[in-house]
Coordinates of C-alpha atoms in Angstrom, one line a residue:
X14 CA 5.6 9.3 1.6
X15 CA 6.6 6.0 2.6
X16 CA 4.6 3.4 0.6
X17 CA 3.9 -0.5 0.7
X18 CA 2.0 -2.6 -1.7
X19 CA -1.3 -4.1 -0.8
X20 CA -1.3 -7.8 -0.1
X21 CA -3.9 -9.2 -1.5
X22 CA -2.5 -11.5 -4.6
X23 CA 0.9 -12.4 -3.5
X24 CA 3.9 -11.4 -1.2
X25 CA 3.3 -11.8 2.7
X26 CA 1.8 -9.8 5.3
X27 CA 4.9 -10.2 7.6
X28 CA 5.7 -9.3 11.2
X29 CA 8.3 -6.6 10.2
X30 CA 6.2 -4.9 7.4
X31 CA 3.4 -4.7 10.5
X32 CA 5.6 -3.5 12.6
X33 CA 6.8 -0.6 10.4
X34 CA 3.6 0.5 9.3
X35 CA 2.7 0.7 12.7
X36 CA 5.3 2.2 14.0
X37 CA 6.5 4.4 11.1
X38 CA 5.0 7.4 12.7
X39 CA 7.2 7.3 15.9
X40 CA 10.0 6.4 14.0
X41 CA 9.9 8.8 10.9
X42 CA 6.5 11.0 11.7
X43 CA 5.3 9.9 9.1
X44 CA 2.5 7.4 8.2
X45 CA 2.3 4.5 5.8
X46 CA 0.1 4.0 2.9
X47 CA -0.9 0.9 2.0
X48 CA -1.7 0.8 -1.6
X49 CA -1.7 -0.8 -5.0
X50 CA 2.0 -0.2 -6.2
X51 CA 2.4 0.0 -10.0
X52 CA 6.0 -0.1 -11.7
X53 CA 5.5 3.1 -13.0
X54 CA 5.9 4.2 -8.6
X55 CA 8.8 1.9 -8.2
X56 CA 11.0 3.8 -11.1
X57 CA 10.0 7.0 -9.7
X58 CA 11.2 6.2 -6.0
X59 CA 14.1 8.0 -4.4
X60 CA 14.6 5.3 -2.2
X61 CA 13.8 1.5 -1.6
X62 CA 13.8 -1.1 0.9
X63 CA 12.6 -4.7 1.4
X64 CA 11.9 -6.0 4.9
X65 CA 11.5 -9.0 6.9
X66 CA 11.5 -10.1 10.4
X67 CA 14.7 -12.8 8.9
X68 CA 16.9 -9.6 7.6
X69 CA 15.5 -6.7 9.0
X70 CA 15.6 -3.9 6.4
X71 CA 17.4 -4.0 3.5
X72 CA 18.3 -0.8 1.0
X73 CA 17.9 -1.8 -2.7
X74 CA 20.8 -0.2 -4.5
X75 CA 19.9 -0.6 -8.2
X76 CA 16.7 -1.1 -9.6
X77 CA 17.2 -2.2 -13.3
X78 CA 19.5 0.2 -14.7
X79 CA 19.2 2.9 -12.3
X80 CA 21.5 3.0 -8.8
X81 CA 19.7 4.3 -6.2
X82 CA 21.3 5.6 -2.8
X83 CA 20.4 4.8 1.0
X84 CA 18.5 7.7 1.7
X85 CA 18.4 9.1 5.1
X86 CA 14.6 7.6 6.0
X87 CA 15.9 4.4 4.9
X88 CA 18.7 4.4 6.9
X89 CA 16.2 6.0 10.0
X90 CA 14.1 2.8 9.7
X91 CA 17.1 0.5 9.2
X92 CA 18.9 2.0 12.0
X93 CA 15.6 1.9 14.2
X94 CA 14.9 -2.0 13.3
X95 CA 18.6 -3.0 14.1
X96 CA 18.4 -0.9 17.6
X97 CA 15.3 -2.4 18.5
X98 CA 15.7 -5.8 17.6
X99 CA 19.4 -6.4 17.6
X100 CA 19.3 -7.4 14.0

């Protein structure tokens, strides 16, 4: 599943996170939930990214403790972005 939090109390609805959730079906076939992401998720992830339309998409590595590897639908997406937009 590829998730992204709900923005309804802080963080920014942004161009790029649009543009994935729309498009993450082409790109991975697979669709996006939009939901209310709790820690508890986060710690439980096999892999992260953070997006924007300034750096594209970028793999987290470590989360606290715990080092994470670019997974292969990370690197799909990230690959995808920096075809599409030249990033």
């Amino acid at each position: 599943r590829l998730l992204t939090p709900v923005i309804d109390t802080c963080g920014v609805a942004g161009v790029m996170r649009q543009y994935l959730i729309d498009r993450a079906p082409e790109i991975l076939g697979m669709a996006v939930d939009v939901t209310g992401c709790e820690r508890g998720m986060l710690t439980g992830a096999r892999e992260l990214f953070l997006c924007n339309a300034v750096i594209g998409v970028w793999p987290v590595s470590r989360l606290g403790d715990r080092a994470l590897q670019v997974g292969t639908l990370t690197r799909k997406v990230r690959d995808h972005v920096e075809q599409f937009f030249g990033a």
